[in-house]
């Protein structure tokens, strides 16, 4: 067995950014179904905050991180879609991408097309595959057609800026919300048909006005607690509330009867890893993402870079709503 040392970011208990510690780990050879990948860059995601804080309780100690790109160093038995030397990127369970090199399950690791850089791959996999399954696989009854209105909260964030561009490519009219005028300008520049500063404007009133009182077919809501109630009121009858995050805190329990009263609404709480349960579904989603990025229809905006050892500041900025687009940790 070859043992290599790697820098890694670990927490020993849930808590604030101060819990993130730089440690040295030993990395061995991949077992069956695994690869060893040497990272070029690591993606930062809001789920890392939930796993650090304990909103999503995790076993300790925990090496954080769900997204990265790099070069495959070794493959274990049974891995046929990757070989040593391949450039690859992933969004994946279990956490552990905050490091130089790791051994991990191969199922979610995808070979990166030549047209996409390693840094872009590190920034886009978790966020881009999320935008993919939301817009393509999380649709209302009857689907989405060109011209339809959808509401997308936190539209200037990592997932948000990708969704703005992809929705435009699909012909959808995405109404984006964001927490400042500058973020609204960014969402509009990336394909949002309308943008609402929900820190200063009543987004429900604006959605009603933009849609001539009809409402939207889908609300994609990753903000959670702060936007839930009004988001339900933004929907057309039979509309779909697609909840996929809790940046402001988890949604409170609610009585299903409210969905009838508001127009026979549908509610779903989605998570990426259900969609990525098989190698085939992961690759199909990744191929769709690679195509839309390689064609230039979706640009991956890396707006912040932090060194791995500065990860505490990266978490602080993400939680303080100071970031836009994607953030990567450099190695
Ligand atoms: N379920 C899934 O499969 C899945 C997968 C990926 C991501 N997600 C979720 O999607 C969301 C976006 O992820 P991301 O990594 O791209 O993050 P992000 O959007 O870049 O950052 C989160 C954004 O949420 C907004 N926000 C609203 N209220 C907030 C609050 N109280 N505290 C902090 N932020 C607040 C902020 O934008 P404004 O200032 O514009 O409000 C902030 O920039 C997250 O909630 C994440 O958990 C879910």
Short mmCIF file of C-alpha atoms and ligand atoms in Angstrom, two decimals:
data_model
loop_
_atom_site.label_atom_id
_atom_site.label_comp_id
_atom_site.label_asym_id
_atom_site.label_seq_id
_atom_site.Cartn_x
_atom_site.Cartn_y
_atom_site.Cartn_z
CA UNK A 1 0.00 0.00 0.00
CA UNK A 2 1.22 3.52 -0.87
CA UNK A 3 0.59 6.01 1.91
CA UNK A 4 0.55 9.69 1.07
CA UNK A 5 0.09 12.66 3.34
CA UNK A 6 -2.53 15.29 2.62
CA UNK A 7 -3.61 18.57 4.15
CA UNK A 8 -7.28 18.46 5.11
CA UNK A 9 -9.87 20.59 6.90
CA UNK A 10 -11.56 18.77 9.76
CA UNK A 11 -14.01 19.54 12.55
CA UNK A 12 -14.07 17.61 15.83
CA UNK A 13 -17.41 19.06 16.92
CA UNK A 14 -20.24 21.11 15.42
CA UNK A 15 -20.03 24.89 15.82
CA UNK A 16 -18.88 28.08 14.15
CA UNK A 17 -16.15 28.61 11.54
CA UNK A 18 -13.54 28.47 14.33
CA UNK A 19 -14.11 24.70 14.46
CA UNK A 20 -12.48 24.31 11.02
CA UNK A 21 -8.96 22.99 11.64
CA UNK A 22 -6.13 22.33 9.19
CA UNK A 23 -4.75 18.83 9.85
CA UNK A 24 -2.51 16.30 8.13
CA UNK A 25 -4.01 12.97 7.07
CA UNK A 26 -2.73 9.72 5.54
CA UNK A 27 -4.28 8.57 2.28
CA UNK A 28 -3.92 4.98 1.07
CA UNK A 29 -4.82 3.09 -2.10
CA UNK A 30 -8.39 2.94 -3.45
CA UNK A 31 -10.43 -0.17 -2.68
CA UNK A 32 -13.03 -1.77 -4.93
CA UNK A 33 -15.28 0.87 -6.51
CA UNK A 34 -13.05 3.72 -5.33
CA UNK A 35 -10.59 6.18 -6.84
CA UNK A 36 -7.74 8.24 -5.44
CA UNK A 37 -7.96 11.80 -6.75
CA UNK A 38 -5.44 14.62 -6.31
CA UNK A 39 -7.39 17.86 -6.18
CA UNK A 40 -6.60 20.97 -8.15
CA UNK A 41 -9.34 23.06 -6.48
CA UNK A 42 -12.25 22.54 -4.10
CA UNK A 43 -15.78 23.97 -4.31
CA UNK A 44 -17.43 25.75 -1.38
CA UNK A 45 -21.14 25.11 -0.79
CA UNK A 46 -23.78 26.17 1.68
CA UNK A 47 -24.30 22.54 2.68
CA UNK A 48 -20.78 22.70 4.15
CA UNK A 49 -22.11 25.32 6.57
CA UNK A 50 -25.05 23.12 7.59
CA UNK A 51 -22.72 20.16 8.17
CA UNK A 52 -20.28 22.31 10.15
CA UNK A 53 -22.94 24.02 12.29
CA UNK A 54 -24.86 20.82 13.08
CA UNK A 55 -28.09 21.82 11.28
CA UNK A 56 -27.33 18.56 9.48
CA UNK A 57 -25.89 16.42 12.32
CA UNK A 58 -22.82 14.47 11.21
CA UNK A 59 -20.55 11.84 12.79
CA UNK A 60 -17.30 13.28 14.24
CA UNK A 61 -14.53 13.87 13.44
CA UNK A 62 -15.57 15.10 10.00
CA UNK A 63 -13.50 16.11 6.99
CA UNK A 64 -15.78 18.62 5.27
CA UNK A 65 -16.47 19.36 1.61
CA UNK A 66 -18.70 17.92 -1.12
CA UNK A 67 -17.19 19.18 -4.36
CA UNK A 68 -13.79 19.29 -6.10
CA UNK A 69 -11.87 18.60 -9.28
CA UNK A 70 -8.46 17.11 -9.92
CA UNK A 71 -6.54 14.29 -11.53
CA UNK A 72 -7.19 10.61 -10.93
CA UNK A 73 -4.09 8.92 -9.46
CA UNK A 74 -5.35 5.37 -9.00
CA UNK A 75 -8.53 3.34 -9.50
CA UNK A 76 -9.78 0.36 -7.52
CA UNK A 77 -11.23 -2.90 -8.80
CA UNK A 78 -14.42 -2.57 -10.81
CA UNK A 79 -13.98 1.09 -11.77
CA UNK A 80 -14.29 1.27 -15.55
CA UNK A 81 -15.27 4.87 -16.31
CA UNK A 82 -12.04 6.45 -15.03
CA UNK A 83 -8.33 5.75 -15.31
CA UNK A 84 -5.14 7.22 -13.84
CA UNK A 85 -4.33 10.55 -15.47
CA UNK A 86 -7.97 11.49 -16.19
CA UNK A 87 -9.11 14.99 -15.29
CA UNK A 88 -12.23 14.56 -13.18
CA UNK A 89 -14.73 16.47 -11.07
CA UNK A 90 -17.46 15.55 -8.63
CA UNK A 91 -20.24 16.45 -6.26
CA UNK A 92 -20.36 13.63 -3.80
CA UNK A 93 -21.24 11.99 -0.55
CA UNK A 94 -19.49 11.33 1.78
CA UNK A 95 -18.00 14.73 2.68
CA UNK A 96 -14.21 15.07 2.55
CA UNK A 97 -13.26 17.25 -0.43
CA UNK A 98 -11.47 19.93 1.66
CA UNK A 99 -8.04 18.34 1.09
CA UNK A 100 -5.18 17.83 -1.35
CA UNK A 101 -5.79 14.16 -2.07
CA UNK A 102 -8.42 11.62 -1.02
CA UNK A 103 -9.80 8.15 -1.67
CA UNK A 104 -13.54 8.16 -2.41
CA UNK A 105 -16.34 6.21 -4.12
CA UNK A 106 -16.04 6.47 -7.91
CA UNK A 107 -19.79 6.45 -8.58
CA UNK A 108 -20.20 10.26 -8.52
CA UNK A 109 -16.83 11.15 -10.06
CA UNK A 110 -17.09 12.21 -13.71
CA UNK A 111 -14.41 12.59 -16.35
CA UNK A 112 -14.16 16.29 -17.20
CA UNK A 113 -14.35 17.31 -20.88
CA UNK A 114 -11.22 19.05 -22.24
CA UNK A 115 -13.23 22.25 -22.80
CA UNK A 116 -13.81 22.72 -19.04
CA UNK A 117 -10.95 23.73 -16.74
CA UNK A 118 -10.29 21.96 -13.45
CA UNK A 119 -11.09 25.09 -11.46
CA UNK A 120 -14.41 25.51 -13.26
CA UNK A 121 -15.12 21.82 -12.65
CA UNK A 122 -14.46 22.27 -8.93
CA UNK A 123 -16.79 25.26 -8.76
CA UNK A 124 -19.69 23.92 -10.78
CA UNK A 125 -20.43 20.28 -10.05
CA UNK A 126 -22.59 20.44 -6.93
CA UNK A 127 -24.20 23.75 -7.86
CA UNK A 128 -24.60 22.96 -11.56
CA UNK A 129 -26.03 19.48 -11.00
CA UNK A 130 -28.46 21.06 -8.55
CA UNK A 131 -29.58 23.62 -11.13
CA UNK A 132 -29.89 20.72 -13.59
CA UNK A 133 -32.18 18.56 -11.47
CA UNK A 134 -34.25 21.54 -10.33
CA UNK A 135 -34.97 22.95 -13.78
CA UNK A 136 -35.11 19.64 -15.69
CA UNK A 137 -36.31 17.07 -13.15
CA UNK A 138 -38.35 19.07 -10.61
CA UNK A 139 -41.21 20.38 -12.70
CA UNK A 140 -44.92 21.03 -12.10
CA UNK A 141 -47.71 18.88 -13.51
CA UNK A 142 -47.61 19.30 -17.29
CA UNK A 143 -43.96 20.36 -17.20
CA UNK A 144 -42.40 23.74 -17.96
CA UNK A 145 -42.71 25.40 -21.36
CA UNK A 146 -40.88 28.36 -22.91
CA UNK A 147 -42.38 31.58 -21.58
CA UNK A 148 -43.42 30.13 -18.22
CA UNK A 149 -42.64 32.14 -15.09
CA UNK A 150 -40.66 30.56 -12.25
CA UNK A 151 -39.47 32.24 -9.05
CA UNK A 152 -35.91 31.48 -7.92
CA UNK A 153 -34.73 32.77 -4.53
CA UNK A 154 -31.09 33.75 -3.85
CA UNK A 155 -30.62 34.15 -7.60
CA UNK A 156 -27.16 35.76 -7.36
CA UNK A 157 -25.66 32.88 -5.35
CA UNK A 158 -23.74 29.83 -6.55
CA UNK A 159 -26.71 27.73 -7.63
CA UNK A 160 -28.68 30.87 -8.43
CA UNK A 161 -26.44 32.39 -11.12
CA UNK A 162 -26.24 29.03 -12.91
CA UNK A 163 -30.03 28.64 -12.72
CA UNK A 164 -30.61 32.17 -14.11
CA UNK A 165 -28.56 31.38 -17.23
CA UNK A 166 -29.91 27.86 -17.70
CA UNK A 167 -33.53 28.96 -17.29
CA UNK A 168 -32.97 31.60 -19.97
CA UNK A 169 -31.49 28.97 -22.28
CA UNK A 170 -34.69 26.94 -21.72
CA UNK A 171 -36.83 29.97 -22.62
CA UNK A 172 -38.21 30.34 -19.09
CA UNK A 173 -38.91 33.70 -17.49
CA UNK A 174 -37.01 33.40 -14.23
CA UNK A 175 -37.91 35.96 -11.58
CA UNK A 176 -34.91 36.07 -9.24
CA UNK A 177 -34.75 37.43 -5.71
CA UNK A 178 -31.57 38.66 -4.04
CA UNK A 179 -30.53 40.60 -0.96
CA UNK A 180 -29.11 43.77 -2.55
CA UNK A 181 -29.51 45.93 -5.64
CA UNK A 182 -26.02 44.91 -6.81
CA UNK A 183 -26.97 41.24 -6.58
CA UNK A 184 -30.19 41.95 -8.53
CA UNK A 185 -28.13 43.60 -11.28
CA UNK A 186 -25.93 40.50 -11.40
CA UNK A 187 -28.94 38.17 -11.67
CA UNK A 188 -30.36 40.27 -14.54
CA UNK A 189 -26.99 40.27 -16.32
CA UNK A 190 -27.05 36.48 -16.11
CA UNK A 191 -30.43 35.93 -17.70
CA UNK A 192 -33.04 36.55 -15.03
CA UNK A 193 -36.07 38.13 -16.70
CA UNK A 194 -36.85 40.14 -13.55
CA UNK A 195 -35.04 40.64 -10.24
CA UNK A 196 -36.46 41.61 -6.86
CA UNK A 197 -34.44 42.92 -3.93
CA UNK A 198 -36.28 41.03 -1.18
CA UNK A 199 -34.48 43.03 1.51
CA UNK A 200 -36.30 46.20 0.47
CA UNK A 201 -39.27 45.06 -1.66
CA UNK A 202 -42.29 42.84 -1.00
CA UNK A 203 -41.48 39.95 -3.35
CA UNK A 204 -45.07 38.66 -3.31
CA UNK A 205 -46.47 41.99 -4.52
CA UNK A 206 -43.78 42.23 -7.21
CA UNK A 207 -44.38 38.67 -8.43
CA UNK A 208 -48.11 39.35 -8.68
CA UNK A 209 -47.45 42.54 -10.60
CA UNK A 210 -44.92 40.94 -13.00
CA UNK A 211 -47.25 38.01 -13.74
CA UNK A 212 -50.41 40.15 -14.05
CA UNK A 213 -51.82 38.53 -10.92
CA UNK A 214 -51.46 34.93 -12.12
CA UNK A 215 -48.42 33.85 -10.12
CA UNK A 216 -45.63 31.47 -11.10
CA UNK A 217 -45.66 27.76 -11.95
CA UNK A 218 -42.74 26.86 -9.64
CA UNK A 219 -40.97 28.46 -6.72
CA UNK A 220 -37.42 27.16 -6.22
CA UNK A 221 -36.71 28.03 -2.59
CA UNK A 222 -33.37 27.46 -0.87
CA UNK A 223 -33.80 30.28 1.64
CA UNK A 224 -36.34 28.35 3.74
CA UNK A 225 -37.72 29.93 6.91
CA UNK A 226 -37.80 33.57 5.76
CA UNK A 227 -39.40 33.01 2.33
CA UNK A 228 -41.67 29.98 2.79
CA UNK A 229 -45.04 31.58 3.58
CA UNK A 230 -45.00 34.28 0.91
CA UNK A 231 -43.58 31.84 -1.64
CA UNK A 232 -46.69 29.67 -1.37
CA UNK A 233 -48.77 32.74 -2.21
CA UNK A 234 -46.67 33.38 -5.34
CA UNK A 235 -47.86 30.11 -6.92
CA UNK A 236 -50.56 29.55 -9.53
CA UNK A 237 -53.21 26.92 -8.72
CA UNK A 238 -51.58 23.46 -8.92
CA UNK A 239 -48.18 25.19 -8.74
CA UNK A 240 -45.11 23.48 -7.32
CA UNK A 241 -43.21 24.61 -4.24
CA UNK A 242 -39.74 23.10 -4.67
CA UNK A 243 -37.91 23.57 -1.38
CA UNK A 244 -34.23 22.69 -1.54
CA UNK A 245 -32.42 24.52 1.23
CA UNK A 246 -32.51 26.46 4.48
CA UNK A 247 -30.02 29.33 4.28
CA UNK A 248 -32.19 31.41 6.67
CA UNK A 249 -33.17 28.41 8.83
CA UNK A 250 -35.38 25.36 8.39
CA UNK A 251 -39.01 25.67 7.33
CA UNK A 252 -41.44 25.30 10.25
CA UNK A 253 -43.87 22.35 10.22
CA UNK A 254 -47.13 23.17 8.42
CA UNK A 255 -50.61 21.66 8.05
CA UNK A 256 -51.21 20.12 4.60
CA UNK A 257 -54.67 21.72 4.51
CA UNK A 258 -53.02 25.04 3.73
CA UNK A 259 -52.00 23.67 0.31
CA UNK A 260 -55.65 23.10 -0.59
CA UNK A 261 -56.69 26.54 0.55
CA UNK A 262 -53.95 28.20 -1.52
CA UNK A 263 -54.92 26.44 -4.77
CA UNK A 264 -54.23 22.67 -4.60
CA UNK A 265 -50.50 23.26 -4.48
CA UNK A 266 -47.76 20.63 -4.63
CA UNK A 267 -44.78 20.71 -2.27
CA UNK A 268 -41.54 18.79 -2.58
CA UNK A 269 -38.28 18.89 -0.62
CA UNK A 270 -35.53 17.86 -3.00
CA UNK A 271 -31.93 16.80 -2.47
CA UNK A 272 -29.27 16.31 -5.12
CA UNK A 273 -28.09 12.97 -3.87
CA UNK A 274 -31.42 11.23 -4.54
CA UNK A 275 -30.99 12.20 -8.19
CA UNK A 276 -27.37 10.97 -8.19
CA UNK A 277 -28.15 7.54 -6.74
CA UNK A 278 -26.73 5.65 -9.73
CA UNK A 279 -23.68 6.07 -11.95
CA UNK A 280 -26.02 6.31 -14.96
CA UNK A 281 -28.16 9.14 -13.55
CA UNK A 282 -25.07 11.00 -12.34
CA UNK A 283 -23.41 10.78 -15.75
CA UNK A 284 -26.60 11.78 -17.60
CA UNK A 285 -27.00 14.87 -15.42
CA UNK A 286 -23.28 15.70 -15.70
CA UNK A 287 -23.38 15.35 -19.51
CA UNK A 288 -26.26 17.83 -19.61
CA UNK A 289 -24.28 20.25 -17.41
CA UNK A 290 -21.05 19.80 -19.40
CA UNK A 291 -22.92 20.52 -22.66
CA UNK A 292 -24.53 23.72 -21.44
CA UNK A 293 -21.22 24.98 -19.97
CA UNK A 294 -19.09 23.95 -22.96
CA UNK A 295 -21.56 25.70 -25.32
CA UNK A 296 -21.16 28.94 -23.37
CA UNK A 297 -24.89 29.14 -22.55
CA UNK A 298 -24.00 28.85 -18.87
CA UNK A 299 -20.86 30.56 -17.59
CA UNK A 300 -19.45 29.55 -14.22
CA UNK A 301 -18.61 32.71 -12.32
CA UNK A 302 -15.90 32.12 -9.73
CA UNK A 303 -16.28 35.35 -7.78
CA UNK A 304 -14.23 34.41 -4.68
CA UNK A 305 -11.09 32.38 -4.11
CA UNK A 306 -9.66 31.46 -0.69
CA UNK A 307 -6.63 29.37 0.15
CA UNK A 308 -7.52 26.07 1.84
CA UNK A 309 -5.97 27.35 5.08
CA UNK A 310 -8.28 30.41 4.93
CA UNK A 311 -11.44 28.30 4.88
CA UNK A 312 -12.74 29.89 8.11
CA UNK A 313 -13.01 33.24 6.33
CA UNK A 314 -14.67 31.58 3.34
CA UNK A 315 -17.38 30.19 5.65
CA UNK A 316 -17.81 33.55 7.39
CA UNK A 317 -18.31 35.36 4.08
CA UNK A 318 -20.74 32.75 2.72
CA UNK A 319 -22.88 32.87 5.87
CA UNK A 320 -22.77 36.68 5.97
CA UNK A 321 -24.23 36.83 2.41
CA UNK A 322 -21.05 38.53 1.20
CA UNK A 323 -20.44 36.15 -1.72
CA UNK A 324 -21.97 35.97 -5.18
CA UNK A 325 -21.67 33.17 -7.74
CA UNK A 326 -19.21 30.37 -6.96
CA UNK A 327 -16.39 30.22 -4.41
CA UNK A 328 -13.38 27.91 -4.62
CA UNK A 329 -10.69 26.91 -2.19
CA UNK A 330 -7.28 26.92 -3.87
CA UNK A 331 -4.60 24.37 -3.02
N1 LIG B 1 -31.08 20.31 -1.75
C1 LIG B 1 -30.10 20.31 -2.62
O1 LIG B 1 -29.95 19.39 -3.43
C2 LIG B 1 -29.16 21.47 -2.67
C3 LIG B 1 -28.00 21.41 -3.44
C4 LIG B 1 -27.19 22.55 -3.51
C5 LIG B 1 -27.52 23.70 -2.79
N2 LIG B 1 -28.63 23.68 -2.02
C6 LIG B 1 -29.04 24.89 -1.27
O2 LIG B 1 -29.12 25.95 -2.20
C7 LIG B 1 -28.76 27.16 -1.57
C8 LIG B 1 -27.69 27.84 -2.38
O3 LIG B 1 -26.46 27.16 -2.19
P1 LIG B 1 -25.10 27.85 -2.60
O4 LIG B 1 -24.02 26.97 -2.10
O5 LIG B 1 -25.17 28.24 -4.03
O6 LIG B 1 -25.12 29.18 -1.68
P2 LIG B 1 -25.34 30.70 -2.13
O7 LIG B 1 -26.65 30.82 -2.82
O8 LIG B 1 -24.14 31.17 -2.83
O9 LIG B 1 -25.41 31.41 -0.71
C9 LIG B 1 -26.59 31.40 0.02
C10 LIG B 1 -27.42 32.67 -0.27
O10 LIG B 1 -28.66 32.56 0.42
C11 LIG B 1 -29.15 33.85 0.65
N3 LIG B 1 -29.67 33.98 2.00
C12 LIG B 1 -30.92 34.35 2.31
N4 LIG B 1 -31.08 34.43 3.63
C13 LIG B 1 -29.90 34.09 4.18
C14 LIG B 1 -29.44 34.00 5.52
N5 LIG B 1 -30.24 34.28 6.58
N6 LIG B 1 -28.15 33.64 5.75
C15 LIG B 1 -27.35 33.37 4.72
N7 LIG B 1 -27.73 33.43 3.42
C16 LIG B 1 -29.00 33.79 3.15
C17 LIG B 1 -28.00 34.84 0.41
O11 LIG B 1 -28.25 35.52 -0.81
P3 LIG B 1 -29.04 36.94 -0.74
O12 LIG B 1 -28.18 37.88 0.06
O13 LIG B 1 -29.20 37.32 -2.15
O14 LIG B 1 -30.34 36.66 -0.04
C18 LIG B 1 -26.79 33.95 0.27
O15 LIG B 1 -25.81 34.51 -0.58
C19 LIG B 1 -28.37 26.80 -0.14
O16 LIG B 1 -29.48 26.96 0.71
C20 LIG B 1 -28.02 25.34 -0.26
O17 LIG B 1 -28.13 24.65 0.93
C21 LIG B 1 -29.44 22.60 -1.93
#
